Amino acid sequence: MNLFQSAQPSLLGRLWLTIRYPYDVIRNPLDALLSVPALSFLLIPTFSSYSTSLNLLFFYVTWSTLILSNSPLKVEILGTLGIRVLFYIAPALGFLVFDAAIPNLAAKVKEHGDKALPTGEEQGGAKGRCWQVALVSTGNVLLGVAMQMSVELLFTKILHVRSALKISTSLPMPWGIAIDLIRGLFLREILSYILHRYVLHHPDSPLTDYHVRWQHTIAAPYSFVANYDHPLAYAVRVFLPTYLPALLFRFHLLTYHIYLAIVSLEETFAYSGYNVLPSGLILGGIARRQERHLFGEGRGNYSCLGVCDFVAGTSLREDVSDDVREEAENHNVQEKVKGRAKKAGRKPASRSRS
């Protein structure tokens, strides 16, 4: 008898391994992402005096470990899914629960008060369609991740060419990341305008009716509305403008995840319906344009940032310059009120006689 021969797992053991397999698939990349070096990269700059070079070294070790210990496809897809959950699905769900649980408080920070509540009477009440919208929106996000995975499988397994995104142990330089983000967001702006206007709002397009009967039936925007649409319309309006720039410029995976985080945060806050946003100038302007697009039955405001609408003359009531002027007035209004109050309370100075 060979004492060193490994014993075959029992039937229960094989069953347990089968049940545990999906967990192991997700756990391995997360172990690398949540390891001590990864956490130290995030926490050391705040809680210690370590140099930036040492922080970057820790992050490089973590990134190399992640890439070398997992397949590139697994790192890309799980990373993309994690970004979408962390920066879009989770905060959008938190906003929805907040609006449903404390409607009186939520109405005070909504741009249109009670009418903008997802669970308000305008939206069908607490048992209205808001939870259905959340489910469809989440399903569309997962559909986008699945389409991204399909493109990678097509490139690497069928066409036997390099991956759509650059996945390597080397890290992109900060200037390179900035350049890719700028040109990626700029191309996304152009693609969003063209596809949204001429594919989803053209009278001869077969997708126009789908888009209008889905997204344009929402009474007031909230975060989940950003990705709520017919799946075909979602692919045209959201997925293609977001993914094609990364595919065309072949972003490094780290750059793509930063780019996707920016897009996810934009969707979360711009569609939230709140009048208190982290960046009133940028997100506030985007939110007003998206709102007017929904309320204006799709007659304008087709792009994300409003630049293409300004150039093409399809802006509804305001453009980018109006955003700057309105935000400047909002910042100065409090100072103006204080100044007028002081003037009202001040006695007029008596003129001196010579």
Short mmCIF file of C-alpha atoms in Angstrom, two decimals:
data_model
loop_
_atom_site.label_atom_id
_atom_site.label_comp_id
_atom_site.label_asym_id
_atom_site.label_seq_id
_atom_site.Cartn_x
_atom_site.Cartn_y
_atom_site.Cartn_z
CA MET A 1 0.00 0.00 0.00
CA ASN A 2 1.28 3.45 -0.92
CA LEU A 3 1.00 5.51 2.24
CA PHE A 4 1.72 8.74 0.32
CA GLN A 5 -1.14 8.32 -2.16
CA SER A 6 -3.67 11.09 -1.70
CA ALA A 7 -7.11 9.89 -0.73
CA GLN A 8 -9.97 10.64 -3.09
CA PRO A 9 -12.58 12.96 -1.62
CA SER A 10 -15.83 11.40 -0.58
CA LEU A 11 -19.15 12.15 -2.18
CA LEU A 12 -19.95 14.68 0.53
CA GLY A 13 -16.50 16.19 0.08
CA ARG A 14 -17.00 16.64 -3.66
CA LEU A 15 -20.43 18.12 -3.02
CA TRP A 16 -18.92 20.59 -0.54
CA LEU A 17 -16.21 21.58 -3.02
CA THR A 18 -18.86 22.18 -5.67
CA ILE A 19 -20.88 24.40 -3.35
CA ARG A 20 -17.77 26.24 -2.18
CA TYR A 21 -16.33 26.86 -5.68
CA PRO A 22 -18.13 30.18 -6.40
CA TYR A 23 -16.99 31.50 -3.03
CA ASP A 24 -13.38 30.51 -3.74
CA VAL A 25 -13.53 32.18 -7.14
CA ILE A 26 -14.54 35.50 -5.56
CA ARG A 27 -12.45 35.14 -2.41
CA ASN A 28 -9.00 34.85 -4.01
CA PRO A 29 -9.01 38.26 -5.76
CA LEU A 30 -10.63 39.91 -2.75
CA ASP A 31 -7.95 38.48 -0.47
CA ALA A 32 -5.33 40.29 -2.53
CA LEU A 33 -7.35 43.51 -2.72
CA LEU A 34 -8.06 43.52 1.02
CA SER A 35 -4.61 42.42 2.08
CA VAL A 36 -2.40 44.44 4.44
CA PRO A 37 -0.47 46.17 1.61
CA ALA A 38 -3.70 47.28 -0.08
CA LEU A 39 -5.14 48.63 3.13
CA SER A 40 -1.84 50.26 4.00
CA PHE A 41 -1.87 52.10 0.67
CA LEU A 42 -5.21 53.65 1.63
CA LEU A 43 -4.65 54.22 5.34
CA ILE A 44 -0.93 54.98 5.72
CA PRO A 45 -1.16 58.48 4.07
CA THR A 46 -3.80 59.41 6.64
CA PHE A 47 -2.55 57.81 9.84
CA SER A 48 1.22 57.85 9.42
CA SER A 49 4.14 59.82 8.03
CA TYR A 50 5.33 57.20 5.52
CA SER A 51 6.57 58.61 2.24
CA THR A 52 4.60 58.53 -0.97
CA SER A 53 7.23 56.29 -2.54
CA LEU A 54 6.73 53.68 0.16
CA ASN A 55 2.96 53.83 -0.27
CA LEU A 56 3.34 53.31 -4.01
CA LEU A 57 5.67 50.40 -3.36
CA PHE A 58 3.05 48.76 -1.14
CA PHE A 59 0.40 49.29 -3.79
CA TYR A 60 2.65 47.91 -6.54
CA VAL A 61 3.28 44.75 -4.48
CA THR A 62 -0.46 44.34 -3.93
CA TRP A 63 -1.27 44.91 -7.58
CA SER A 64 1.41 42.47 -8.75
CA THR A 65 0.17 39.85 -6.31
CA LEU A 66 -3.37 40.32 -7.56
CA ILE A 67 -2.40 39.97 -11.23
CA LEU A 68 0.02 37.06 -10.80
CA SER A 69 -2.22 35.00 -8.52
CA ASN A 70 -5.41 35.26 -10.61
CA SER A 71 -6.40 35.04 -14.24
CA PRO A 72 -6.58 38.44 -16.03
CA LEU A 73 -10.24 37.90 -16.91
CA LYS A 74 -11.16 37.20 -13.29
CA VAL A 75 -9.37 40.32 -12.07
CA GLU A 76 -11.01 42.51 -14.71
CA ILE A 77 -14.57 41.25 -14.33
CA LEU A 78 -14.61 41.01 -10.53
CA GLY A 79 -12.92 44.40 -10.28
CA THR A 80 -15.48 45.93 -12.64
CA LEU A 81 -18.34 44.35 -10.72
CA GLY A 82 -16.88 45.59 -7.44
CA ILE A 83 -16.58 49.16 -8.76
CA ARG A 84 -20.19 49.16 -9.96
CA VAL A 85 -21.47 47.76 -6.67
CA LEU A 86 -19.38 50.07 -4.51
CA PHE A 87 -19.92 53.32 -6.40
CA TYR A 88 -23.38 52.86 -7.92
CA ILE A 89 -25.59 50.00 -6.71
CA ALA A 90 -24.81 50.31 -2.98
CA PRO A 91 -25.21 54.14 -2.72
CA ALA A 92 -28.27 54.09 -5.01
CA LEU A 93 -29.86 51.47 -2.76
CA GLY A 94 -28.91 53.51 0.29
CA PHE A 95 -30.57 56.62 -1.18
CA LEU A 96 -33.70 54.62 -2.04
CA VAL A 97 -33.96 53.16 1.47
CA PHE A 98 -33.42 56.64 2.95
CA ASP A 99 -36.19 58.10 0.77
CA ALA A 100 -38.56 55.27 1.69
CA ALA A 101 -37.74 55.13 5.41
CA ILE A 102 -37.64 58.87 6.21
CA PRO A 103 -39.76 60.54 3.50
CA ASN A 104 -40.34 63.76 5.47
CA LEU A 105 -36.61 64.37 5.83
CA ALA A 106 -35.83 63.19 2.30
CA ALA A 107 -38.38 65.57 0.81
CA LYS A 108 -36.53 68.52 2.32
CA VAL A 109 -33.36 67.72 0.37
CA LYS A 110 -35.14 66.77 -2.85
CA GLU A 111 -35.19 69.35 -5.63
CA HIS A 112 -38.96 68.96 -6.09
CA GLY A 113 -39.96 67.96 -2.58
CA ASP A 114 -42.59 65.26 -2.10
CA LYS A 115 -43.14 64.89 -5.84
CA ALA A 116 -39.57 63.65 -6.29
CA LEU A 117 -39.77 60.86 -3.70
CA PRO A 118 -39.50 57.38 -5.28
CA THR A 119 -42.22 56.18 -2.91
CA GLY A 120 -44.38 59.29 -3.25
CA GLU A 121 -47.87 59.40 -4.73
CA GLU A 122 -46.48 60.67 -8.05
CA GLN A 123 -44.45 57.44 -8.35
CA GLY A 124 -47.17 55.05 -7.22
CA GLY A 125 -46.70 55.07 -3.45
CA ALA A 126 -44.64 52.80 -1.23
CA LYS A 127 -45.72 49.76 -3.25
CA GLY A 128 -45.09 51.52 -6.54
CA ARG A 129 -42.60 50.67 -9.25
CA CYS A 130 -39.47 52.07 -7.55
CA TRP A 131 -38.32 48.62 -6.43
CA GLN A 132 -38.99 47.25 -9.91
CA VAL A 133 -36.91 50.10 -11.32
CA ALA A 134 -34.12 49.23 -8.88
CA LEU A 135 -34.23 45.57 -9.94
CA VAL A 136 -34.17 46.36 -13.66
CA SER A 137 -31.39 48.92 -13.18
CA THR A 138 -29.27 46.41 -11.26
CA GLY A 139 -29.95 43.81 -13.93
CA ASN A 140 -28.77 46.22 -16.63
CA VAL A 141 -25.55 46.88 -14.71
CA LEU A 142 -24.93 43.12 -14.53
CA LEU A 143 -25.74 42.91 -18.23
CA GLY A 144 -23.05 45.50 -18.94
CA VAL A 145 -20.50 43.48 -16.96
CA ALA A 146 -21.53 40.36 -18.90
CA MET A 147 -21.10 42.17 -22.24
CA GLN A 148 -17.65 43.34 -21.17
CA MET A 149 -16.72 39.77 -20.28
CA SER A 150 -18.04 38.59 -23.66
CA VAL A 151 -15.79 41.06 -25.48
CA GLU A 152 -12.75 39.82 -23.55
CA LEU A 153 -13.61 36.18 -24.30
CA LEU A 154 -14.07 37.05 -27.97
CA PHE A 155 -10.68 38.74 -28.14
CA THR A 156 -8.64 36.22 -26.14
CA LYS A 157 -10.35 32.86 -26.69
CA ILE A 158 -11.85 33.08 -30.18
CA LEU A 159 -9.82 35.67 -32.09
CA HIS A 160 -6.63 34.88 -30.10
CA VAL A 161 -5.56 38.51 -29.91
CA ARG A 162 -4.53 40.62 -26.96
CA SER A 163 -7.12 41.56 -24.35
CA ALA A 164 -9.38 44.56 -24.88
CA LEU A 165 -7.94 46.26 -21.78
CA LYS A 166 -4.29 46.31 -20.81
CA ILE A 167 -3.76 44.00 -17.83
CA SER A 168 -0.20 43.79 -16.56
CA THR A 169 1.84 44.03 -13.38
CA SER A 170 3.20 47.42 -14.46
CA LEU A 171 1.32 50.47 -13.26
CA PRO A 172 0.37 53.44 -15.47
CA MET A 173 1.97 56.79 -14.74
CA PRO A 174 -0.24 59.47 -13.15
CA TRP A 175 0.04 61.72 -16.21
CA GLY A 176 -0.94 58.81 -18.45
CA ILE A 177 -3.97 58.11 -16.26
CA ALA A 178 -5.02 61.77 -16.44
CA ILE A 179 -4.69 61.86 -20.25
CA ASP A 180 -6.72 58.66 -20.66
CA LEU A 181 -9.43 59.92 -18.32
CA ILE A 182 -9.76 63.23 -20.17
CA ARG A 183 -9.96 61.75 -23.65
CA GLY A 184 -12.14 58.88 -22.42
CA LEU A 185 -14.71 61.22 -20.85
CA PHE A 186 -14.56 63.50 -23.90
CA LEU A 187 -15.26 60.63 -26.30
CA ARG A 188 -18.00 59.37 -23.99
CA GLU A 189 -19.63 62.79 -24.23
CA ILE A 190 -19.61 62.64 -28.05
CA LEU A 191 -20.85 59.04 -28.24
CA SER A 192 -23.58 59.72 -25.67
CA TYR A 193 -24.89 62.61 -27.73
CA ILE A 194 -24.86 60.81 -31.07
CA LEU A 195 -26.35 57.52 -29.86
CA HIS A 196 -28.88 59.11 -27.54
CA ARG A 197 -30.15 61.60 -30.09
CA TYR A 198 -30.06 59.60 -33.32
CA VAL A 199 -30.72 56.06 -32.06
CA LEU A 200 -33.00 56.53 -29.05
CA HIS A 201 -34.90 59.70 -30.06
CA HIS A 202 -35.02 59.52 -33.83
CA PRO A 203 -38.54 58.87 -35.19
CA ASP A 204 -37.26 56.19 -37.58
CA SER A 205 -35.26 54.29 -34.97
CA PRO A 206 -36.82 51.01 -33.71
CA LEU A 207 -35.36 51.64 -30.24
CA THR A 208 -37.04 55.01 -29.72
CA ASP A 209 -40.32 53.48 -28.60
CA TYR A 210 -38.55 51.16 -26.14
CA HIS A 211 -36.58 54.02 -24.59
CA VAL A 212 -39.59 56.34 -24.31
CA ARG A 213 -41.88 53.66 -22.84
CA TRP A 214 -39.25 52.71 -20.25
CA GLN A 215 -37.10 55.53 -18.96
CA HIS A 216 -39.31 58.45 -19.95
CA THR A 217 -42.24 57.13 -17.91
CA ILE A 218 -40.46 58.00 -14.64
CA ALA A 219 -42.19 60.87 -12.83
CA ALA A 220 -38.99 62.17 -11.16
CA PRO A 221 -35.38 60.94 -11.25
CA TYR A 222 -33.66 58.99 -8.50
CA SER A 223 -30.33 57.17 -8.67
CA PHE A 224 -31.58 53.85 -10.04
CA VAL A 225 -33.19 55.69 -12.97
CA ALA A 226 -29.71 56.28 -14.44
CA ASN A 227 -29.53 52.67 -15.64
CA TYR A 228 -33.25 51.97 -15.89
CA ASP A 229 -34.13 51.32 -19.51
CA HIS A 230 -34.96 48.57 -21.95
CA PRO A 231 -31.86 46.33 -22.11
CA LEU A 232 -31.22 47.23 -25.76
CA ALA A 233 -31.65 50.92 -25.04
CA TYR A 234 -29.39 50.59 -21.99
CA ALA A 235 -26.66 49.05 -24.13
CA VAL A 236 -26.87 51.97 -26.56
CA ARG A 237 -27.29 54.80 -24.04
CA VAL A 238 -24.99 53.69 -21.20
CA PHE A 239 -22.77 50.71 -21.98
CA LEU A 240 -21.43 51.60 -25.43
CA PRO A 241 -20.55 55.26 -24.66
CA THR A 242 -18.81 54.13 -21.46
CA TYR A 243 -16.97 51.06 -22.71
CA LEU A 244 -16.01 52.03 -26.28
CA PRO A 245 -13.52 54.77 -25.22
CA ALA A 246 -11.73 52.29 -22.95
CA LEU A 247 -11.70 49.76 -25.79
CA LEU A 248 -10.49 52.24 -28.41
CA PHE A 249 -7.69 53.71 -26.28
CA ARG A 250 -7.01 50.34 -24.60
CA PHE A 251 -7.03 51.65 -21.07
CA HIS A 252 -4.89 50.03 -18.43
CA LEU A 253 -7.20 48.09 -16.13
CA LEU A 254 -6.41 50.39 -13.21
CA THR A 255 -7.24 53.44 -15.34
CA TYR A 256 -10.47 51.81 -16.49
CA HIS A 257 -11.56 51.16 -12.91
CA ILE A 258 -10.90 54.80 -11.98
CA TYR A 259 -12.80 55.91 -15.09
CA LEU A 260 -15.69 53.57 -14.25
CA ALA A 261 -15.78 54.85 -10.67
CA ILE A 262 -16.12 58.45 -11.95
CA VAL A 263 -18.96 57.43 -14.29
CA SER A 264 -20.70 55.47 -11.52
CA LEU A 265 -20.53 58.38 -9.08
CA GLU A 266 -21.85 60.72 -11.76
CA GLU A 267 -24.84 58.44 -12.34
CA THR A 268 -25.47 58.05 -8.61
CA PHE A 269 -25.54 61.75 -7.75
CA ALA A 270 -26.76 63.33 -11.00
CA TYR A 271 -29.95 61.24 -10.97
CA SER A 272 -30.43 61.32 -7.19
CA GLY A 273 -32.86 64.23 -7.28
CA TYR A 274 -31.18 65.87 -4.29
CA ASN A 275 -30.48 69.58 -4.25
CA VAL A 276 -27.39 69.03 -2.07
CA LEU A 277 -24.59 67.49 -4.15
CA PRO A 278 -20.83 67.08 -3.57
CA SER A 279 -20.04 69.33 -6.54
CA GLY A 280 -22.82 71.73 -7.35
CA LEU A 281 -21.11 73.17 -10.42
CA ILE A 282 -20.49 69.86 -12.22
CA LEU A 283 -22.98 67.38 -10.77
CA GLY A 284 -25.63 70.05 -10.25
CA GLY A 285 -25.47 71.03 -13.91
CA ILE A 286 -25.58 67.40 -15.05
CA ALA A 287 -28.55 66.74 -12.76
CA ARG A 288 -30.51 69.71 -14.11
CA ARG A 289 -29.86 68.70 -17.72
CA GLN A 290 -30.86 65.07 -17.17
CA GLU A 291 -33.98 66.18 -15.34
CA ARG A 292 -35.01 68.53 -18.15
CA HIS A 293 -34.34 65.78 -20.68
CA LEU A 294 -36.76 63.47 -18.86
CA PHE A 295 -39.38 66.16 -18.31
CA GLY A 296 -38.93 67.61 -21.80
CA GLU A 297 -39.87 64.32 -23.51
CA GLY A 298 -36.42 63.96 -25.02
CA ARG A 299 -36.38 67.18 -27.06
CA GLY A 300 -32.82 68.01 -26.00
CA ASN A 301 -30.02 67.56 -23.46
CA TYR A 302 -28.80 64.31 -24.98
CA SER A 303 -25.18 64.35 -23.76
CA CYS A 304 -23.82 63.83 -20.25
CA LEU A 305 -21.90 67.04 -19.61
CA GLY A 306 -23.88 69.26 -21.98
CA VAL A 307 -20.92 70.28 -24.15
CA CYS A 308 -22.24 68.63 -27.32
CA ASP A 309 -25.72 70.02 -26.69
CA PHE A 310 -24.24 73.50 -26.36
CA VAL A 311 -22.33 73.13 -29.65
CA ALA A 312 -25.29 71.58 -31.52
CA GLY A 313 -27.88 73.96 -30.07
CA THR A 314 -29.98 71.26 -28.41
CA SER A 315 -29.69 72.54 -24.83
CA LEU A 316 -32.97 72.93 -23.00
CA ARG A 317 -33.23 76.33 -21.25
CA GLU A 318 -29.59 76.43 -20.14
CA ASP A 319 -26.09 75.44 -21.16
CA VAL A 320 -22.69 75.04 -19.52
CA SER A 321 -22.19 78.79 -19.09
CA ASP A 322 -25.54 79.01 -17.29
CA ASP A 323 -24.39 76.28 -14.90
CA VAL A 324 -21.35 78.35 -13.97
CA ARG A 325 -23.39 81.51 -13.51
CA GLU A 326 -26.12 79.79 -11.47
CA GLU A 327 -23.64 78.03 -9.22
CA ALA A 328 -21.74 81.27 -8.64
CA GLU A 329 -24.99 82.99 -7.67
CA ASN A 330 -25.85 80.14 -5.28
CA HIS A 331 -22.48 80.47 -3.57
CA ASN A 332 -22.82 84.23 -3.22
CA VAL A 333 -26.45 84.34 -2.14
CA GLN A 334 -25.66 83.80 1.53
CA GLU A 335 -23.03 86.50 1.51
CA LYS A 336 -25.45 88.85 -0.21
CA VAL A 337 -28.12 88.19 2.42
CA LYS A 338 -25.67 88.86 5.24
CA GLY A 339 -24.47 92.02 3.55
CA ARG A 340 -27.98 93.36 3.09
CA ALA A 341 -28.86 92.54 6.69
CA LYS A 342 -25.88 94.52 7.94
CA LYS A 343 -26.78 97.48 5.72
CA ALA A 344 -30.39 97.39 6.91
CA GLY A 345 -29.32 97.45 10.55
CA ARG A 346 -26.70 100.15 10.14
CA LYS A 347 -27.69 103.75 10.82
CA PRO A 348 -26.94 106.20 8.05
CA ALA A 349 -23.77 108.12 8.74
CA SER A 350 -24.23 111.84 9.40
CA ARG A 351 -22.45 114.14 7.03
CA SER A 352 -19.82 116.38 8.63
CA ARG A 353 -20.24 120.11 8.15
CA SER A 354 -17.26 122.18 7.47
#
